[in-house]
PDB file of C-alpha atoms and ligand atoms in Angstrom:
ATOM      1  CA  MET N   1      -7.971  -4.775  46.981  1.00 78.00           C
ATOM      2  CA  ILE N   2     -11.150  -5.814  45.217  1.00 87.00           C
ATOM      3  CA  PHE N   3     -11.722  -9.427  44.034  1.00 94.00           C
ATOM      4  CA  GLU N   4      -8.195 -10.343  45.012  1.00 93.00           C
ATOM      5  CA  GLY N   5      -8.168 -13.940  43.759  1.00 95.00           C
ATOM      6  CA  LEU N   6      -9.658 -13.054  40.399  1.00 96.00           C
ATOM      7  CA  SER N   7      -7.438 -10.058  40.004  1.00 96.00           C
ATOM      8  CA  ASP N   8      -4.254 -12.029  40.769  1.00 96.00           C
ATOM      9  CA  LYS N   9      -5.143 -14.821  38.375  1.00 96.00           C
ATOM     10  CA  LEU N  10      -6.074 -12.521  35.501  1.00 97.00           C
ATOM     11  CA  GLN N  11      -2.935 -10.492  35.951  1.00 95.00           C
ATOM     12  CA  SER N  12      -0.832 -13.643  36.016  1.00 95.00           C
ATOM     13  CA  ALA N  13      -2.472 -15.089  32.875  1.00 95.00           C
ATOM     14  CA  LEU N  14      -2.078 -11.853  30.934  1.00 95.00           C
ATOM     15  CA  GLY N  15       1.346 -11.144  32.420  1.00 93.00           C
ATOM     16  CA  LYS N  16       2.716 -14.290  30.800  1.00 91.00           C
ATOM     17  CA  LEU N  17       1.855 -12.857  27.390  1.00 91.00           C
ATOM     18  CA  LYS N  18       3.875  -9.739  28.114  1.00 88.00           C
ATOM     19  CA  SER N  19       7.084 -11.726  28.376  1.00 86.00           C
ATOM     20  CA  LYS N  20       6.693 -12.959  24.810  1.00 84.00           C
ATOM     21  CA  GLY N  21       7.341 -10.872  21.752  1.00 79.00           C
ATOM     22  CA  LYS N  22       5.055 -11.943  18.959  1.00 86.00           C
ATOM     23  CA  LEU N  23       2.093 -14.046  19.958  1.00 89.00           C
ATOM     24  CA  THR N  24       0.812 -17.196  18.322  1.00 90.00           C
ATOM     25  CA  GLU N  25      -2.820 -18.256  18.303  1.00 91.00           C
ATOM     26  CA  LYS N  26      -1.846 -20.942  20.786  1.00 93.00           C
ATOM     27  CA  ASP N  27      -0.425 -18.339  23.190  1.00 93.00           C
ATOM     28  CA  VAL N  28      -3.730 -16.486  23.117  1.00 93.00           C
ATOM     29  CA  LYS N  29      -5.716 -19.699  23.530  1.00 94.00           C
ATOM     30  CA  ASP N  30      -3.635 -20.772  26.516  1.00 95.00           C
ATOM     31  CA  ALA N  31      -4.045 -17.397  28.158  1.00 95.00           C
ATOM     32  CA  MET N  32      -7.798 -17.461  27.524  1.00 96.00           C
ATOM     33  CA  ARG N  33      -8.047 -20.875  29.120  1.00 97.00           C
ATOM     34  CA  GLU N  34      -6.517 -19.393  32.275  1.00 97.00           C
ATOM     35  CA  VAL N  35      -8.781 -16.335  32.106  1.00 97.00           C
ATOM     36  CA  LYS N  36     -11.779 -18.635  31.767  1.00 98.00           C
ATOM     37  CA  LEU N  37     -10.767 -20.670  34.825  1.00 97.00           C
ATOM     38  CA  ALA N  38     -10.170 -17.509  36.848  1.00 97.00           C
ATOM     39  CA  LEU N  39     -13.641 -16.204  35.996  1.00 97.00           C
ATOM     40  CA  LEU N  40     -15.311 -19.514  36.804  1.00 97.00           C
ATOM     41  CA  GLU N  41     -13.450 -19.741  40.111  1.00 96.00           C
ATOM     42  CA  ALA N  42     -14.676 -16.232  40.892  1.00 96.00           C
ATOM     43  CA  ASP N  43     -18.199 -17.620  40.519  1.00 95.00           C
ATOM     44  CA  VAL N  44     -19.082 -15.748  37.343  1.00 96.00           C
ATOM     45  CA  ASN N  45     -22.115 -17.226  35.581  1.00 96.00           C
ATOM     46  CA  PHE N  46     -21.065 -20.059  33.257  1.00 96.00           C
ATOM     47  CA  LYS N  47     -22.812 -18.726  30.168  1.00 96.00           C
ATOM     48  CA  VAL N  48     -21.469 -15.244  30.750  1.00 97.00           C
ATOM     49  CA  VAL N  49     -17.940 -16.658  30.905  1.00 98.00           C
ATOM     50  CA  LYS N  50     -18.416 -18.680  27.739  1.00 98.00           C
ATOM     51  CA  ASP N  51     -19.660 -15.704  25.719  1.00 97.00           C
ATOM     52  CA  PHE N  52     -16.977 -13.453  27.151  1.00 98.00           C
ATOM     53  CA  ILE N  53     -14.116 -15.790  26.246  1.00 98.00           C
ATOM     54  CA  LYS N  54     -15.511 -16.314  22.753  1.00 97.00           C
ATOM     55  CA  LYS N  55     -15.673 -12.586  22.107  1.00 96.00           C
ATOM     56  CA  VAL N  56     -12.227 -11.841  23.509  1.00 96.00           C
ATOM     57  CA  GLN N  57     -10.636 -14.717  21.638  1.00 94.00           C
ATOM     58  CA  GLU N  58     -12.168 -13.688  18.322  1.00 93.00           C
ATOM     59  CA  ARG N  59     -10.922 -10.153  18.717  1.00 93.00           C
ATOM     60  CA  CYS N  60      -7.461 -11.212  19.908  1.00 92.00           C
ATOM     61  CA  VAL N  61      -6.548 -13.473  17.006  1.00 87.00           C
ATOM     62  CA  GLY N  62      -7.383 -10.729  14.530  1.00 86.00           C
ATOM     63  CA  GLN N  63      -4.603  -9.469  12.296  1.00 79.00           C
ATOM     64  CA  GLU N  64      -4.385  -6.105  13.984  1.00 80.00           C
ATOM     65  CA  VAL N  65      -3.433  -7.679  17.305  1.00 81.00           C
ATOM     66  CA  MET N  66      -1.236 -10.511  16.114  1.00 81.00           C
ATOM     67  CA  GLU N  67       0.817  -8.308  13.835  1.00 82.00           C
ATOM     68  CA  SER N  68       1.155  -5.361  16.136  1.00 84.00           C
ATOM     69  CA  LEU N  69       4.395  -4.490  17.866  1.00 83.00           C
ATOM     70  CA  THR N  70       2.880  -4.918  21.326  1.00 88.00           C
ATOM     71  CA  PRO N  71       0.361  -7.739  20.967  1.00 91.00           C
ATOM     72  CA  ALA N  72       0.148  -8.450  24.713  1.00 92.00           C
ATOM     73  CA  GLN N  73      -0.887  -4.849  25.392  1.00 92.00           C
ATOM     74  CA  HIS N  74      -3.595  -5.242  22.761  1.00 92.00           C
ATOM     75  CA  VAL N  75      -4.896  -8.407  24.401  1.00 95.00           C
ATOM     76  CA  ILE N  76      -5.007  -6.706  27.815  1.00 95.00           C
ATOM     77  CA  LYS N  77      -6.851  -3.759  26.293  1.00 95.00           C
ATOM     78  CA  ILE N  78      -9.405  -6.086  24.703  1.00 96.00           C
ATOM     79  CA  VAL N  79      -9.952  -7.964  27.988  1.00 97.00           C
ATOM     80  CA  ASN N  80     -10.389  -4.606  29.726  1.00 97.00           C
ATOM     81  CA  GLU N  81     -12.913  -3.414  27.129  1.00 97.00           C
ATOM     82  CA  GLU N  82     -14.918  -6.626  27.234  1.00 98.00           C
ATOM     83  CA  LEU N  83     -14.963  -6.670  31.055  1.00 97.00           C
ATOM     84  CA  THR N  84     -16.227  -3.093  30.944  1.00 98.00           C
ATOM     85  CA  SER N  85     -18.888  -4.018  28.428  1.00 97.00           C
ATOM     86  CA  LEU N  86     -19.926  -7.001  30.576  1.00 96.00           C
ATOM     87  CA  MET N  87     -20.658  -4.613  33.422  1.00 97.00           C
ATOM     88  CA  GLY N  88     -22.672  -2.213  31.260  1.00 96.00           C
ATOM     89  CA  ASP N  89     -20.029   0.036  29.617  1.00 96.00           C
ATOM     90  CA  VAL N  90     -21.001   3.354  31.144  1.00 96.00           C
ATOM     91  CA  GLN N  91     -22.116   4.538  34.547  1.00 97.00           C
ATOM     92  CA  SER N  92     -25.862   4.273  34.993  1.00 97.00           C
ATOM     93  CA  LYS N  93     -27.239   7.094  37.100  1.00 96.00           C
ATOM     94  CA  ILE N  94     -30.370   7.479  39.188  1.00 96.00           C
ATOM     95  CA  MET N  95     -33.153   9.183  37.231  1.00 92.00           C
ATOM     96  CA  ILE N  96     -33.962  12.441  38.955  1.00 95.00           C
ATOM     97  CA  SER N  97     -37.503  13.506  38.147  1.00 96.00           C
ATOM     98  CA  SER N  98     -38.047  16.950  36.679  1.00 95.00           C
ATOM     99  CA  LYS N  99     -41.133  17.086  38.857  1.00 95.00           C
ATOM    100  CA  PRO N 100     -40.026  16.557  42.487  1.00 96.00           C
ATOM    101  CA  PRO N 101     -40.109  14.560  44.596  1.00 98.00           C
ATOM    102  CA  THR N 102     -38.105  11.788  42.964  1.00 98.00           C
ATOM    103  CA  VAL N 103     -39.232   8.538  44.549  1.00 98.00           C
ATOM    104  CA  ILE N 104     -36.821   5.645  45.009  1.00 98.00           C
ATOM    105  CA  MET N 105     -38.132   2.338  46.269  1.00 98.00           C
ATOM    106  CA  MET N 106     -35.525   0.107  47.902  1.00 98.00           C
ATOM    107  CA  VAL N 107     -36.166  -3.639  47.746  1.00 97.00           C
ATOM    108  CA  GLY N 108     -34.221  -6.755  48.631  1.00 97.00           C
ATOM    109  CA  LEU N 109     -33.859  -9.748  50.898  1.00 96.00           C
ATOM    110  CA  GLN N 110     -33.253  -9.409  54.619  1.00 94.00           C
ATOM    111  CA  GLY N 111     -29.637  -8.824  55.506  1.00 94.00           C
ATOM    112  CA  ALA N 112     -28.620  -7.655  52.037  1.00 96.00           C
ATOM    113  CA  GLY N 113     -28.042  -4.153  53.393  1.00 97.00           C
ATOM    114  CA  LYS N 114     -31.266  -2.434  52.344  1.00 97.00           C
ATOM    115  CA  THR N 115     -31.749  -0.220  55.389  1.00 96.00           C
ATOM    116  CA  THR N 116     -28.084   0.769  55.545  1.00 97.00           C
ATOM    117  CA  THR N 117     -28.061   1.497  51.817  1.00 98.00           C
ATOM    118  CA  SER N 118     -31.257   3.589  52.058  1.00 98.00           C
ATOM    119  CA  GLY N 119     -29.406   5.783  54.547  1.00 98.00           C
ATOM    120  CA  LYS N 120     -26.218   5.832  52.473  1.00 98.00           C
ATOM    121  CA  LEU N 121     -28.170   6.934  49.391  1.00 98.00           C
ATOM    122  CA  GLY N 122     -29.891   9.657  51.384  1.00 98.00           C
ATOM    123  CA  GLY N 123     -26.506  10.875  52.570  1.00 98.00           C
ATOM    124  CA  TYR N 124     -25.078  10.726  49.056  1.00 98.00           C
ATOM    125  CA  PHE N 125     -27.856  12.899  47.633  1.00 98.00           C
ATOM    126  CA  LYS N 126     -27.911  15.227  50.613  1.00 98.00           C
ATOM    127  CA  LYS N 127     -24.277  16.039  49.858  1.00 98.00           C
ATOM    128  CA  GLN N 128     -25.435  16.958  46.344  1.00 96.00           C
ATOM    129  CA  GLY N 129     -27.899  19.463  47.749  1.00 97.00           C
ATOM    130  CA  LYS N 130     -31.045  17.328  47.780  1.00 98.00           C
ATOM    131  CA  ARG N 131     -33.511  17.263  50.682  1.00 98.00           C
ATOM    132  CA  PRO N 132     -34.192  13.576  51.190  1.00 98.00           C
ATOM    133  CA  LEU N 133     -36.884  11.912  53.276  1.00 98.00           C
ATOM    134  CA  LEU N 134     -36.373   8.334  54.449  1.00 98.00           C
ATOM    135  CA  VAL N 135     -39.521   6.253  54.778  1.00 98.00           C
ATOM    136  CA  ALA N 136     -39.822   3.255  57.108  1.00 97.00           C
ATOM    137  CA  CYS N 137     -42.061   0.725  55.361  1.00 96.00           C
ATOM    138  CA  ASP N 138     -40.589  -2.423  56.894  1.00 93.00           C
ATOM    139  CA  VAL N 139     -43.321  -3.084  59.418  1.00 92.00           C
ATOM    140  CA  TYR N 140     -42.511  -6.739  60.050  1.00 89.00           C
ATOM    141  CA  ARG N 141     -39.012  -6.647  61.439  1.00 84.00           C
ATOM    142  CA  PRO N 142     -39.435  -4.923  64.807  1.00 76.00           C
ATOM    143  CA  ALA N 143     -35.991  -3.340  64.814  1.00 91.00           C
ATOM    144  CA  ALA N 144     -36.146  -2.047  61.240  1.00 93.00           C
ATOM    145  CA  ILE N 145     -37.969   1.203  61.975  1.00 95.00           C
ATOM    146  CA  LYS N 146     -35.654   2.013  64.862  1.00 96.00           C
ATOM    147  CA  GLN N 147     -32.634   1.144  62.699  1.00 96.00           C
ATOM    148  CA  LEU N 148     -33.717   3.576  59.995  1.00 97.00           C
ATOM    149  CA  GLN N 149     -34.337   6.270  62.621  1.00 97.00           C
ATOM    150  CA  VAL N 150     -30.824   5.820  63.989  1.00 98.00           C
ATOM    151  CA  VAL N 151     -29.398   6.059  60.462  1.00 98.00           C
ATOM    152  CA  GLY N 152     -31.477   9.188  59.813  1.00 98.00           C
ATOM    153  CA  GLU N 153     -30.259  10.818  63.023  1.00 98.00           C
ATOM    154  CA  LYS N 154     -26.646  10.140  62.163  1.00 98.00           C
ATOM    155  CA  LEU N 155     -27.090  11.739  58.752  1.00 98.00           C
ATOM    156  CA  ASP N 156     -29.436  14.470  59.928  1.00 98.00           C
ATOM    157  CA  ILE N 157     -32.074  13.289  57.453  1.00 98.00           C
ATOM    158  CA  PRO N 158     -35.761  13.137  58.473  1.00 98.00           C
ATOM    159  CA  VAL N 159     -37.365   9.702  58.765  1.00 98.00           C
ATOM    160  CA  PHE N 160     -41.083   9.230  58.157  1.00 98.00           C
ATOM    161  CA  ASN N 161     -42.728   6.388  60.059  1.00 96.00           C
ATOM    162  CA  MET N 162     -46.195   5.399  61.223  1.00 96.00           C
ATOM    163  CA  GLY N 163     -45.138   2.567  63.491  1.00 93.00           C
ATOM    164  CA  ASP N 164     -45.869  -1.037  62.567  1.00 92.00           C
ATOM    165  CA  LYS N 165     -49.668  -0.998  62.620  1.00 92.00           C
ATOM    166  CA  GLU N 166     -50.296   0.612  59.216  1.00 95.00           C
ATOM    167  CA  SER N 167     -49.882  -1.169  55.890  1.00 95.00           C
ATOM    168  CA  PRO N 168     -46.754  -0.347  53.852  1.00 96.00           C
ATOM    169  CA  VAL N 169     -48.996   1.011  51.070  1.00 97.00           C
ATOM    170  CA  ASN N 170     -50.657   3.485  53.426  1.00 97.00           C
ATOM    171  CA  ILE N 171     -47.334   4.507  54.921  1.00 97.00           C
ATOM    172  CA  ALA N 172     -45.801   5.089  51.496  1.00 97.00           C
ATOM    173  CA  LYS N 173     -48.819   7.111  50.387  1.00 97.00           C
ATOM    174  CA  ALA N 174     -48.764   9.278  53.511  1.00 98.00           C
ATOM    175  CA  ALA N 175     -45.000   9.728  53.168  1.00 98.00           C
ATOM    176  CA  LEU N 176     -45.431  11.173  49.684  1.00 97.00           C
ATOM    177  CA  SER N 177     -47.918  13.791  50.911  1.00 97.00           C
ATOM    178  CA  HIS N 178     -45.587  14.546  53.812  1.00 98.00           C
ATOM    179  CA  ALA N 179     -42.653  15.030  51.422  1.00 98.00           C
ATOM    180  CA  ILE N 180     -44.610  17.397  49.198  1.00 97.00           C
ATOM    181  CA  LYS N 181     -45.741  19.461  52.193  1.00 98.00           C
ATOM    182  CA  ASN N 182     -42.253  19.607  53.666  1.00 98.00           C
ATOM    183  CA  ASN N 183     -40.426  20.304  50.455  1.00 97.00           C
ATOM    184  CA  ASN N 184     -38.473  17.042  50.373  1.00 98.00           C
ATOM    185  CA  ASP N 185     -37.386  16.546  46.775  1.00 98.00           C
ATOM    186  CA  LEU N 186     -36.237  12.945  47.227  1.00 98.00           C
ATOM    187  CA  VAL N 187     -38.174  10.142  48.899  1.00 98.00           C
ATOM    188  CA  ILE N 188     -36.356   6.900  49.701  1.00 98.00           C
ATOM    189  CA  ILE N 189     -38.670   4.086  50.729  1.00 98.00           C
ATOM    190  CA  ASP N 190     -37.153   1.272  52.790  1.00 97.00           C
ATOM    191  CA  THR N 191     -39.461  -1.700  52.189  1.00 96.00           C
ATOM    192  CA  ALA N 192     -39.655  -5.003  54.012  1.00 91.00           C
ATOM    193  CA  GLY N 193     -37.334  -7.858  53.178  1.00 89.00           C
ATOM    194  CA  ARG N 194     -37.711 -11.578  53.766  1.00 85.00           C
ATOM    195  CA  LEU N 195     -35.222 -14.379  54.138  1.00 85.00           C
ATOM    196  CA  HIS N 196     -36.418 -15.810  50.838  1.00 85.00           C
ATOM    197  CA  ILE N 197     -38.421 -14.556  47.917  1.00 86.00           C
ATOM    198  CA  ASP N 198     -42.089 -15.374  48.408  1.00 88.00           C
ATOM    199  CA  GLU N 199     -45.362 -14.367  46.876  1.00 91.00           C
ATOM    200  CA  THR N 200     -46.583 -12.366  49.858  1.00 91.00           C
ATOM    201  CA  LEU N 201     -43.467 -10.192  49.730  1.00 91.00           C
ATOM    202  CA  MET N 202     -43.759  -9.635  45.982  1.00 94.00           C
ATOM    203  CA  ASP N 203     -47.489  -8.856  46.211  1.00 95.00           C
ATOM    204  CA  GLU N 204     -46.833  -6.272  48.878  1.00 94.00           C
ATOM    205  CA  LEU N 205     -44.019  -4.676  46.879  1.00 96.00           C
ATOM    206  CA  LYS N 206     -46.234  -4.614  43.790  1.00 97.00           C
ATOM    207  CA  SER N 207     -48.949  -2.798  45.766  1.00 97.00           C
ATOM    208  CA  VAL N 208     -46.485  -0.185  47.001  1.00 97.00           C
ATOM    209  CA  LYS N 209     -45.159   0.194  43.472  1.00 97.00           C
ATOM    210  CA  SER N 210     -48.584   0.748  41.928  1.00 97.00           C
ATOM    211  CA  GLU N 211     -49.567   3.197  44.673  1.00 95.00           C
ATOM    212  CA  VAL N 212     -46.508   5.463  44.696  1.00 95.00           C
ATOM    213  CA  LYS N 213     -45.238   4.900  41.128  1.00 97.00           C
ATOM    214  CA  PRO N 214     -41.550   5.167  42.030  1.00 98.00           C
ATOM    215  CA  HIS N 215     -39.132   6.680  39.521  1.00 98.00           C
ATOM    216  CA  GLU N 216     -36.603   4.031  40.468  1.00 98.00           C
ATOM    217  CA  ILE N 217     -36.833   0.602  42.014  1.00 98.00           C
ATOM    218  CA  LEU N 218     -33.405  -0.283  43.338  1.00 98.00           C
ATOM    219  CA  LEU N 219     -32.648  -3.844  44.343  1.00 98.00           C
ATOM    220  CA  VAL N 220     -30.053  -4.277  47.083  1.00 98.00           C
ATOM    221  CA  VAL N 221     -28.100  -7.534  46.869  1.00 98.00           C
ATOM    222  CA  ASP N 222     -25.230  -8.939  48.874  1.00 97.00           C
ATOM    223  CA  SER N 223     -22.190  -9.604  46.697  1.00 96.00           C
ATOM    224  CA  MET N 224     -20.967 -12.245  49.149  1.00 95.00           C
ATOM    225  CA  THR N 225     -23.778 -14.533  47.991  1.00 94.00           C
ATOM    226  CA  GLY N 226     -22.328 -14.839  44.464  1.00 92.00           C
ATOM    227  CA  GLN N 227     -24.654 -16.513  41.972  1.00 94.00           C
ATOM    228  CA  ASP N 228     -27.492 -16.379  44.498  1.00 94.00           C
ATOM    229  CA  ALA N 229     -27.328 -12.602  44.177  1.00 96.00           C
ATOM    230  CA  VAL N 230     -27.732 -13.017  40.433  1.00 96.00           C
ATOM    231  CA  ASN N 231     -30.714 -15.356  40.850  1.00 96.00           C
ATOM    232  CA  VAL N 232     -32.336 -12.990  43.345  1.00 96.00           C
ATOM    233  CA  SER N 233     -31.876 -10.133  40.868  1.00 97.00           C
ATOM    234  CA  GLU N 234     -33.520 -12.155  38.116  1.00 96.00           C
ATOM    235  CA  SER N 235     -36.488 -13.059  40.321  1.00 95.00           C
ATOM    236  CA  PHE N 236     -37.085  -9.513  41.546  1.00 96.00           C
ATOM    237  CA  ASN N 237     -36.771  -8.179  38.033  1.00 97.00           C
ATOM    238  CA  GLU N 238     -39.253 -10.674  36.630  1.00 96.00           C
ATOM    239  CA  ALA N 239     -41.792 -10.153  39.400  1.00 94.00           C
ATOM    240  CA  LEU N 240     -41.484  -6.447  40.010  1.00 96.00           C
ATOM    241  CA  GLY N 241     -39.338  -4.888  37.293  1.00 97.00           C
ATOM    242  CA  ILE N 242     -36.268  -3.211  38.746  1.00 98.00           C
ATOM    243  CA  ASP N 243     -34.309  -0.239  37.406  1.00 98.00           C
ATOM    244  CA  GLY N 244     -30.971  -1.086  38.875  1.00 98.00           C
ATOM    245  CA  VAL N 245     -28.984  -2.882  41.517  1.00 98.00           C
ATOM    246  CA  VAL N 246     -26.935  -1.791  44.497  1.00 98.00           C
ATOM    247  CA  LEU N 247     -24.292  -4.410  45.168  1.00 98.00           C
ATOM    248  CA  THR N 248     -23.226  -4.399  48.813  1.00 98.00           C
ATOM    249  CA  LYS N 249     -20.291  -5.715  50.829  1.00 97.00           C
ATOM    250  CA  LEU N 250     -17.709  -5.406  48.079  1.00 96.00           C
ATOM    251  CA  ASP N 251     -15.251  -4.476  50.824  1.00 94.00           C
ATOM    252  CA  GLY N 252     -15.454  -8.041  52.129  1.00 90.00           C
ATOM    253  CA  ASP N 253     -13.854 -11.185  50.871  1.00 89.00           C
ATOM    254  CA  THR N 254     -16.092 -11.405  47.831  1.00 92.00           C
ATOM    255  CA  ARG N 255     -15.083 -13.155  44.630  1.00 93.00           C
ATOM    256  CA  GLY N 256     -16.571 -11.024  41.889  1.00 94.00           C
ATOM    257  CA  GLY N 257     -19.154 -13.383  40.443  1.00 95.00           C
ATOM    258  CA  ALA N 258     -22.125 -11.155  41.191  1.00 96.00           C
ATOM    259  CA  ALA N 259     -20.499  -7.958  39.955  1.00 96.00           C
ATOM    260  CA  LEU N 260     -19.514  -9.541  36.658  1.00 97.00           C
ATOM    261  CA  SER N 261     -22.728 -11.486  36.002  1.00 97.00           C
ATOM    262  CA  ILE N 262     -25.676  -9.336  37.088  1.00 97.00           C
ATOM    263  CA  ARG N 263     -25.738  -6.968  34.154  1.00 97.00           C
ATOM    264  CA  SER N 264     -25.376  -9.672  31.517  1.00 95.00           C
ATOM    265  CA  VAL N 265     -27.945 -11.974  33.071  1.00 95.00           C
ATOM    266  CA  THR N 266     -30.612  -9.440  34.069  1.00 96.00           C
ATOM    267  CA  LYS N 267     -29.863  -6.627  31.583  1.00 96.00           C
ATOM    268  CA  LYS N 268     -30.189  -4.253  34.534  1.00 97.00           C
ATOM    269  CA  PRO N 269     -27.268  -2.064  35.581  1.00 98.00           C
ATOM    270  CA  ILE N 270     -25.432  -1.985  38.876  1.00 98.00           C
ATOM    271  CA  LYS N 271     -25.823   1.655  39.913  1.00 98.00           C
ATOM    272  CA  PHE N 272     -23.990   1.776  43.235  1.00 98.00           C
ATOM    273  CA  ILE N 273     -21.644  -0.393  45.253  1.00 98.00           C
ATOM    274  CA  GLY N 274     -21.458  -0.702  49.026  1.00 98.00           C
ATOM    275  CA  MET N 275     -17.876  -0.589  50.242  1.00 97.00           C
ATOM    276  CA  GLY N 276     -18.290  -0.864  54.014  1.00 97.00           C
ATOM    277  CA  GLU N 277     -20.566  -0.507  57.016  1.00 97.00           C
ATOM    278  CA  LYS N 278     -20.101   3.233  57.444  1.00 98.00           C
ATOM    279  CA  LEU N 279     -22.746   5.520  56.027  1.00 98.00           C
ATOM    280  CA  ASP N 280     -20.427   7.145  53.516  1.00 97.00           C
ATOM    281  CA  ASP N 281     -19.156   3.805  52.169  1.00 98.00           C
ATOM    282  CA  LEU N 282     -21.200   4.025  48.977  1.00 98.00           C
ATOM    283  CA  GLU N 283     -19.790   4.620  45.505  1.00 97.00           C
ATOM    284  CA  PRO N 284     -21.438   5.129  42.125  1.00 98.00           C
ATOM    285  CA  PHE N 285     -20.569   2.133  39.966  1.00 98.00           C
ATOM    286  CA  HIS N 286     -18.289   2.808  36.995  1.00 98.00           C
ATOM    287  CA  PRO N 287     -17.825  -0.299  34.805  1.00 98.00           C
ATOM    288  CA  ASP N 288     -14.605   1.017  33.245  1.00 97.00           C
ATOM    289  CA  ARG N 289     -13.020   1.834  36.593  1.00 97.00           C
ATOM    290  CA  MET N 290     -14.032  -1.539  37.979  1.00 97.00           C
ATOM    291  CA  ALA N 291     -12.468  -3.326  34.998  1.00 97.00           C
ATOM    292  CA  SER N 292      -9.231  -1.389  35.470  1.00 96.00           C
ATOM    293  CA  ARG N 293      -9.271  -2.107  39.200  1.00 95.00           C
ATOM    294  CA  ILE N 294      -9.585  -5.829  38.490  1.00 95.00           C
ATOM    295  CA  LEU N 295      -6.826  -5.852  35.870  1.00 95.00           C
ATOM    296  CA  GLY N 296      -4.526  -3.736  38.070  1.00 89.00           C
TER     297      GLY N 296
HETATM  298  P1  GDP D 301     -31.387  -5.191  55.516  1.00 97.18           P
HETATM  299  O1  GDP D 301     -31.939  -6.327  56.329  1.00 97.18           O
HETATM  300  O2  GDP D 301     -31.328  -5.549  54.062  1.00 97.18           O
HETATM  301  O3  GDP D 301     -32.048  -3.893  55.762  1.00 97.18           O
HETATM  302  O4  GDP D 301     -29.840  -5.082  55.916  1.00 97.18           O
HETATM  303  P2  GDP D 301     -29.084  -4.037  56.857  1.00 97.18           P
HETATM  304  O5  GDP D 301     -29.071  -2.695  56.249  1.00 97.18           O
HETATM  305  O6  GDP D 301     -29.611  -4.179  58.245  1.00 97.18           O
HETATM  306  O7  GDP D 301     -27.600  -4.615  56.762  1.00 97.18           O
HETATM  307  C1  GDP D 301     -27.244  -5.912  57.190  1.00 97.18           C
HETATM  308  C2  GDP D 301     -25.783  -5.905  57.648  1.00 97.18           C
HETATM  309  O8  GDP D 301     -24.933  -5.689  56.543  1.00 97.18           O
HETATM  310  C3  GDP D 301     -25.483  -4.771  58.631  1.00 97.18           C
HETATM  311  O9  GDP D 301     -24.620  -5.273  59.625  1.00 97.18           O
HETATM  312  C4  GDP D 301     -24.763  -3.736  57.773  1.00 97.18           C
HETATM  313  O10 GDP D 301     -23.858  -2.950  58.512  1.00 97.18           O
HETATM  314  C5  GDP D 301     -24.035  -4.619  56.790  1.00 97.18           C
HETATM  315  N1  GDP D 301     -23.716  -3.938  55.513  1.00 97.18           N
HETATM  316  C6  GDP D 301     -24.546  -3.299  54.676  1.00 97.18           C
HETATM  317  N2  GDP D 301     -23.880  -2.829  53.587  1.00 97.18           N
HETATM  318  C7  GDP D 301     -22.582  -3.194  53.756  1.00 97.18           C
HETATM  319  C8  GDP D 301     -21.390  -3.020  52.967  1.00 97.18           C
HETATM  320  O11 GDP D 301     -21.369  -2.446  51.869  1.00 97.18           O
HETATM  321  N3  GDP D 301     -20.238  -3.550  53.488  1.00 97.18           N
HETATM  322  C9  GDP D 301     -20.216  -4.220  54.705  1.00 97.18           C
HETATM  323  N4  GDP D 301     -19.064  -4.701  55.110  1.00 97.18           N
HETATM  324  N5  GDP D 301     -21.320  -4.403  55.434  1.00 97.18           N
HETATM  325  C10 GDP D 301     -22.492  -3.902  54.984  1.00 97.18           C
END
């Protein structure tokens, strides 16, 4: 189950309302206090929680809800709708260029799951009939190129690399020419990560960006890091401009804070979620389905 603690607490808070017939404003307020605590305990950004509760509460004490025959159902529906809206309302897809190849640049901190996710994305689009090319631009971590090659072999997707002596900009440039020659309609560039955000990393990513002009810059963040994932998203977005986020490790014991805060804080959508270490453990992110999963 996803976000187990949060899910249990929300269901318990809203479940209490179901046992009552008509609701008073106090009933709604009490329930919202519990919802608020559950969200804060799940490490959702404080301001996001505050705005969320305010909106839900305003809608719930409206006449339509209070005077309806099933007020609790109404409240649950409103919480569901506002959770969905918090996560961006509708699924946000990858922009496929009308003039191939579509270029996706993968960025993120070391260990977030960037290389694995590059492979997963390649596999996802291969299944849809695309001819992806994976590009090894992480020239600093010795094992990174090998890791991408192993992933490529498993998926039967070609991997472009020039070893670790060339600059990432040159590699990316050469990879694009290679893709055009070899009829690859999707280029996924695995860039270098660092343990922390620093200027050298951002400068390098900016150079790759201005050279290859990617259609999408996807930031990979680890959901287990909670609000840190949100801060990392903000920093990358400010420095580089991202188009979306892939949130990894949602199969682990993660609390939900990142999933529920990133969109509101950065205004950038979560496009995919990583649900495990295997190469097909990647799902497109649907805010409405996630909200329903959380509310059970
Ligand atoms: P990178 O340094 O950002 O390129 O990270 P890697 O792709 O090497 O991934 C770091 C670790 O996280 C590896 O052990 C991956 O198997 C693991 N990983 C990546 N995505 C997921 C995920 O969605 N779920 C789980 N459980 N593990 C993941």
